[in-house]
Amino acid sequence: EPEVTQTPSHQVTQMGQEVILRCVPISNHLYFYWYRQILGQKVEFLVSFYNNEISEKSEIFDDQFSVERPDGSNFTLKIRSTKLEDSAMYFCASSDGPVGGANVLTFGAGSRLTVL
Amino acid sequence: AQKITQTQPGMFVQEKEAVTLDCTYDTSDQSYGLFWYKQPSSGEMIFLIYQGSYDEQNATEGRYSLNFQKARKSANLVISASQLGDSAMYFCAMREGTDWGYQKVTFGTGTKLQVIP
Protein backbone atom coordinates (compact mmCIF):
# COMPACT_ATOMS: atom_id res chain seq x y z
CA GLU A 1 0.00 0.00 0.00
CA PRO A 2 1.52 3.37 -0.99
CA GLU A 3 2.25 5.61 1.94
CA VAL A 4 3.45 9.05 2.89
CA THR A 5 6.74 8.91 4.71
CA GLN A 6 8.06 11.57 7.06
CA THR A 7 11.44 12.20 8.59
CA PRO A 8 12.53 12.66 11.27
CA SER A 9 9.99 10.95 13.49
CA HIS A 10 11.11 13.12 16.39
CA GLN A 11 13.32 16.18 16.51
CA VAL A 12 14.42 18.16 19.53
CA THR A 13 15.77 21.64 18.90
CA GLN A 14 16.69 24.78 20.73
CA MET A 15 14.52 27.85 20.47
CA GLY A 16 15.67 30.06 17.61
CA GLN A 17 17.11 27.22 15.55
CA GLU A 18 16.00 26.36 12.04
CA VAL A 19 14.23 23.06 11.48
CA ILE A 20 13.44 21.23 8.26
CA LEU A 21 10.84 18.49 8.26
CA ARG A 22 10.84 16.19 5.29
CA CYS A 23 8.08 14.29 3.58
CA VAL A 24 7.89 11.93 0.64
CA PRO A 25 4.30 12.00 -0.61
CA ILE A 26 2.68 9.19 -2.55
CA SER A 27 4.36 9.20 -5.94
CA ASN A 28 1.40 9.97 -8.22
CA HIS A 29 -0.20 12.50 -5.91
CA LEU A 30 -0.36 16.12 -6.99
CA TYR A 31 -1.50 17.97 -3.87
CA PHE A 32 0.61 18.26 -0.77
CA TYR A 33 -0.19 19.57 2.68
CA TRP A 34 1.22 20.26 6.08
CA TYR A 35 -0.90 20.06 9.22
CA ARG A 36 0.12 20.33 12.83
CA GLN A 37 -1.30 19.01 16.07
CA ILE A 38 -0.28 20.51 19.37
CA LEU A 39 -0.34 17.77 22.00
CA GLY A 40 -3.89 16.80 22.88
CA GLN A 41 -5.44 19.36 20.59
CA LYS A 42 -7.05 19.34 17.18
CA VAL A 43 -5.31 18.96 13.87
CA GLU A 44 -4.71 22.38 12.29
CA PHE A 45 -4.20 23.18 8.62
CA LEU A 46 -0.97 24.96 7.78
CA VAL A 47 -0.56 24.98 4.02
CA SER A 48 -1.48 23.29 0.78
CA PHE A 49 0.80 23.09 -2.25
CA TYR A 50 -0.09 22.37 -5.84
CA ASN A 51 1.65 22.89 -9.14
CA ASN A 52 4.82 24.05 -7.38
CA GLU A 53 3.19 26.83 -5.46
CA ILE A 54 1.24 27.44 -2.29
CA SER A 55 -2.47 27.21 -3.03
CA GLU A 56 -3.78 27.93 0.44
CA LYS A 57 -2.29 28.80 3.82
CA SER A 58 -3.62 29.47 7.28
CA GLU A 59 -2.88 32.35 9.61
CA ILE A 60 -0.52 30.03 11.48
CA PHE A 61 1.70 29.81 8.41
CA ASP A 62 3.53 33.09 8.86
CA ASP A 63 6.88 34.29 7.52
CA GLN A 64 8.71 31.85 9.78
CA PHE A 65 7.37 28.96 7.74
CA SER A 66 8.16 27.96 4.20
CA VAL A 67 7.56 24.92 2.02
CA GLU A 68 9.48 23.58 -0.88
CA ARG A 69 9.45 20.71 -3.32
CA PRO A 70 13.14 20.64 -4.14
CA ASP A 71 12.95 17.61 -6.40
CA GLY A 72 10.33 15.26 -7.79
CA SER A 73 9.80 13.38 -4.57
CA ASN A 74 10.46 15.42 -1.43
CA PHE A 75 8.20 18.03 0.13
CA THR A 76 9.72 20.01 2.99
CA LEU A 77 8.51 22.30 5.73
CA LYS A 78 11.05 24.76 7.10
CA ILE A 79 10.67 26.70 10.29
CA ARG A 80 13.28 29.45 10.26
CA SER A 81 13.53 30.38 13.92
CA THR A 82 11.64 27.99 16.14
CA LYS A 83 9.60 29.17 19.10
CA LEU A 84 8.44 27.18 22.10
CA GLU A 85 4.89 27.21 20.74
CA ASP A 86 6.03 25.46 17.57
CA SER A 87 6.31 22.26 19.60
CA ALA A 88 3.78 19.95 17.99
CA MET A 89 3.30 16.92 15.80
CA TYR A 90 3.61 17.94 12.16
CA PHE A 91 1.74 15.84 9.64
CA CYS A 92 2.42 15.77 5.95
CA ALA A 93 -0.42 14.65 3.69
CA SER A 94 -0.99 14.22 0.01
CA SER A 95 -3.92 13.61 -2.31
CA ASP A 96 -4.33 12.48 -5.88
CA GLY A 97 -6.62 15.33 -6.79
CA PRO A 98 -8.87 17.91 -5.18
CA VAL A 99 -9.93 16.48 -1.86
CA GLY A 100 -13.29 14.75 -2.01
CA GLY A 101 -14.86 11.56 -3.22
CA ALA A 102 -12.16 9.14 -4.18
CA ASN A 103 -9.47 11.69 -3.38
CA VAL A 104 -8.74 11.77 0.32
CA LEU A 105 -5.92 13.13 2.40
CA THR A 106 -3.40 10.40 3.07
CA PHE A 107 -1.34 11.32 6.10
CA GLY A 108 2.16 10.40 7.07
CA ALA A 109 2.96 9.12 10.56
CA GLY A 110 4.02 12.58 11.66
CA SER A 111 7.17 14.32 12.87
CA ARG A 112 7.17 15.30 16.50
CA LEU A 113 8.99 18.60 17.05
CA THR A 114 10.06 19.57 20.54
CA VAL A 115 11.42 23.08 21.01
CA LEU A 116 13.38 23.68 24.22
CA ALA B 1 -17.45 30.37 14.84
CA GLN B 2 -16.27 26.79 14.85
CA LYS B 3 -16.49 25.13 11.47
CA ILE B 4 -16.60 21.64 12.93
CA THR B 5 -18.01 20.89 16.37
CA GLN B 6 -17.54 17.62 18.18
CA THR B 7 -19.33 17.93 21.50
CA GLN B 8 -18.20 14.63 23.02
CA PRO B 9 -14.63 14.86 24.29
CA GLY B 10 -14.80 11.24 25.46
CA MET B 11 -17.04 8.23 24.97
CA PHE B 12 -17.17 4.69 26.32
CA VAL B 13 -18.75 1.76 24.53
CA GLN B 14 -19.03 -1.91 25.38
CA GLU B 15 -17.31 -4.28 22.99
CA LYS B 16 -19.66 -5.49 20.24
CA GLU B 17 -22.05 -2.61 20.79
CA ALA B 18 -22.68 0.21 18.31
CA VAL B 19 -21.63 3.77 19.07
CA THR B 20 -22.40 7.14 17.49
CA LEU B 21 -19.88 9.96 17.48
CA ASP B 22 -21.43 13.36 16.91
CA CYS B 23 -20.27 16.00 14.48
CA THR B 24 -21.94 19.22 13.40
CA TYR B 25 -20.53 21.61 10.84
CA ASP B 26 -20.98 25.15 9.69
CA THR B 27 -20.57 26.27 6.11
CA SER B 28 -22.30 28.49 3.59
CA ASP B 29 -20.87 26.57 0.66
CA GLN B 30 -23.18 24.37 -1.38
CA SER B 31 -20.38 22.00 -2.25
CA TYR B 32 -18.41 20.52 0.60
CA GLY B 33 -17.16 17.20 1.86
CA LEU B 34 -17.10 15.60 5.27
CA PHE B 35 -14.56 13.10 6.55
CA TRP B 36 -13.86 11.04 9.58
CA TYR B 37 -10.33 10.13 10.59
CA LYS B 38 -9.13 7.81 13.34
CA GLN B 39 -6.01 8.54 15.36
CA PRO B 40 -4.84 5.61 17.51
CA SER B 41 -2.41 6.14 20.36
CA SER B 42 0.45 5.58 17.91
CA GLY B 43 -0.44 8.96 16.40
CA GLU B 44 -1.05 8.33 12.72
CA MET B 45 -4.18 9.67 11.03
CA ILE B 46 -6.24 7.00 9.32
CA PHE B 47 -9.00 7.87 6.85
CA LEU B 48 -12.29 6.13 7.62
CA ILE B 49 -15.12 7.52 5.54
CA TYR B 50 -16.16 10.39 3.26
CA GLN B 51 -19.52 12.02 2.50
CA GLY B 52 -20.01 14.59 -0.23
CA SER B 53 -22.63 17.28 0.22
CA TYR B 54 -24.44 16.18 -2.92
CA ASP B 55 -24.39 12.49 -2.05
CA GLU B 56 -27.96 11.41 -1.42
CA GLN B 57 -27.09 8.16 0.29
CA ASN B 58 -25.27 7.90 3.58
CA ALA B 59 -21.71 6.69 3.14
CA THR B 60 -20.75 3.28 4.48
CA GLU B 61 -17.38 1.55 4.77
CA GLY B 62 -17.50 -1.79 6.48
CA ARG B 63 -18.44 -1.22 10.13
CA TYR B 64 -18.42 2.54 9.65
CA SER B 65 -21.37 4.54 8.43
CA LEU B 66 -21.94 8.25 8.27
CA ASN B 67 -25.36 9.51 9.31
CA PHE B 68 -25.58 12.62 7.14
CA GLN B 69 -28.40 15.03 7.95
CA LYS B 70 -27.85 18.00 5.68
CA ALA B 71 -30.63 20.22 7.01
CA ARG B 72 -29.30 19.78 10.52
CA LYS B 73 -25.68 20.11 9.32
CA SER B 74 -24.69 16.99 11.11
CA ALA B 75 -22.43 14.14 10.01
CA ASN B 76 -22.34 11.59 12.80
CA LEU B 77 -20.11 8.54 12.61
CA VAL B 78 -21.68 5.24 13.55
CA ILE B 79 -19.37 2.35 14.41
CA SER B 80 -21.19 -0.97 14.57
CA ALA B 81 -19.99 -4.00 16.55
CA SER B 82 -17.22 -2.12 18.37
CA GLN B 83 -13.87 -3.83 18.75
CA LEU B 84 -11.07 -3.17 21.23
CA GLY B 85 -8.96 -1.89 18.35
CA ASP B 86 -11.49 0.89 17.80
CA SER B 87 -10.22 2.65 20.91
CA ALA B 88 -8.75 5.85 19.52
CA MET B 89 -9.31 9.53 18.92
CA TYR B 90 -11.81 10.25 16.15
CA PHE B 91 -11.77 13.47 14.17
CA CYS B 92 -14.52 14.88 12.00
CA ALA B 93 -13.30 17.12 9.19
CA MET B 94 -14.71 19.23 6.37
CA ARG B 95 -13.47 20.35 2.99
CA GLU B 96 -15.09 23.49 1.65
CA GLY B 97 -15.03 25.20 -1.69
CA THR B 98 -14.85 24.07 -5.25
CA ASP B 99 -11.99 26.19 -6.56
CA TRP B 100 -9.23 24.20 -8.13
CA GLY B 101 -6.39 24.26 -5.66
CA TYR B 102 -8.50 25.34 -2.70
CA GLN B 103 -7.88 22.40 -0.47
CA LYS B 104 -8.17 23.40 3.13
CA VAL B 105 -9.62 20.69 5.32
CA THR B 106 -10.73 21.79 8.78
CA PHE B 107 -10.75 19.36 11.66
CA GLY B 108 -12.84 19.21 14.80
CA THR B 109 -11.43 18.83 18.29
CA GLY B 110 -11.95 15.09 18.33
CA THR B 111 -13.72 12.48 20.43
CA LYS B 112 -11.75 9.94 22.40
CA LEU B 113 -13.48 6.57 22.18
CA GLN B 114 -12.68 3.80 24.60
CA VAL B 115 -14.03 0.33 23.98
CA ILE B 116 -14.57 -1.68 27.16
CA PRO B 117 -14.19 -5.48 27.06
Short mmCIF file of C-alpha atoms in Angstrom, two decimals, chain B residues 14-82:
data_model
loop_
_atom_site.label_atom_id
_atom_site.label_comp_id
_atom_site.label_asym_id
_atom_site.label_seq_id
_atom_site.Cartn_x
_atom_site.Cartn_y
_atom_site.Cartn_z
CA GLN B 14 -19.03 -1.91 25.38
CA GLU B 15 -17.31 -4.28 22.99
CA LYS B 16 -19.66 -5.49 20.24
CA GLU B 17 -22.05 -2.61 20.79
CA ALA B 18 -22.68 0.21 18.31
CA VAL B 19 -21.63 3.77 19.07
CA THR B 20 -22.40 7.14 17.49
CA LEU B 21 -19.88 9.96 17.48
CA ASP B 22 -21.43 13.36 16.91
CA CYS B 23 -20.27 16.00 14.48
CA THR B 24 -21.94 19.22 13.40
CA TYR B 25 -20.53 21.61 10.84
CA ASP B 26 -20.98 25.15 9.69
CA THR B 27 -20.57 26.27 6.11
CA SER B 28 -22.30 28.49 3.59
CA ASP B 29 -20.87 26.57 0.66
CA GLN B 30 -23.18 24.37 -1.38
CA SER B 31 -20.38 22.00 -2.25
CA TYR B 32 -18.41 20.52 0.60
CA GLY B 33 -17.16 17.20 1.86
CA LEU B 34 -17.10 15.60 5.27
CA PHE B 35 -14.56 13.10 6.55
CA TRP B 36 -13.86 11.04 9.58
CA TYR B 37 -10.33 10.13 10.59
CA LYS B 38 -9.13 7.81 13.34
CA GLN B 39 -6.01 8.54 15.36
CA PRO B 40 -4.84 5.61 17.51
CA SER B 41 -2.41 6.14 20.36
CA SER B 42 0.45 5.58 17.91
CA GLY B 43 -0.44 8.96 16.40
CA GLU B 44 -1.05 8.33 12.72
CA MET B 45 -4.18 9.67 11.03
CA ILE B 46 -6.24 7.00 9.32
CA PHE B 47 -9.00 7.87 6.85
CA LEU B 48 -12.29 6.13 7.62
CA ILE B 49 -15.12 7.52 5.54
CA TYR B 50 -16.16 10.39 3.26
CA GLN B 51 -19.52 12.02 2.50
CA GLY B 52 -20.01 14.59 -0.23
CA SER B 53 -22.63 17.28 0.22
CA TYR B 54 -24.44 16.18 -2.92
CA ASP B 55 -24.39 12.49 -2.05
CA GLU B 56 -27.96 11.41 -1.42
CA GLN B 57 -27.09 8.16 0.29
CA ASN B 58 -25.27 7.90 3.58
CA ALA B 59 -21.71 6.69 3.14
CA THR B 60 -20.75 3.28 4.48
CA GLU B 61 -17.38 1.55 4.77
CA GLY B 62 -17.50 -1.79 6.48
CA ARG B 63 -18.44 -1.22 10.13
CA TYR B 64 -18.42 2.54 9.65
CA SER B 65 -21.37 4.54 8.43
CA LEU B 66 -21.94 8.25 8.27
CA ASN B 67 -25.36 9.51 9.31
CA PHE B 68 -25.58 12.62 7.14
CA GLN B 69 -28.40 15.03 7.95
CA LYS B 70 -27.85 18.00 5.68
CA ALA B 71 -30.63 20.22 7.01
CA ARG B 72 -29.30 19.78 10.52
CA LYS B 73 -25.68 20.11 9.32
CA SER B 74 -24.69 16.99 11.11
CA ALA B 75 -22.43 14.14 10.01
CA ASN B 76 -22.34 11.59 12.80
CA LEU B 77 -20.11 8.54 12.61
CA VAL B 78 -21.68 5.24 13.55
CA ILE B 79 -19.37 2.35 14.41
CA SER B 80 -21.19 -0.97 14.57
CA ALA B 81 -19.99 -4.00 16.55
CA SER B 82 -17.22 -2.12 18.37
#
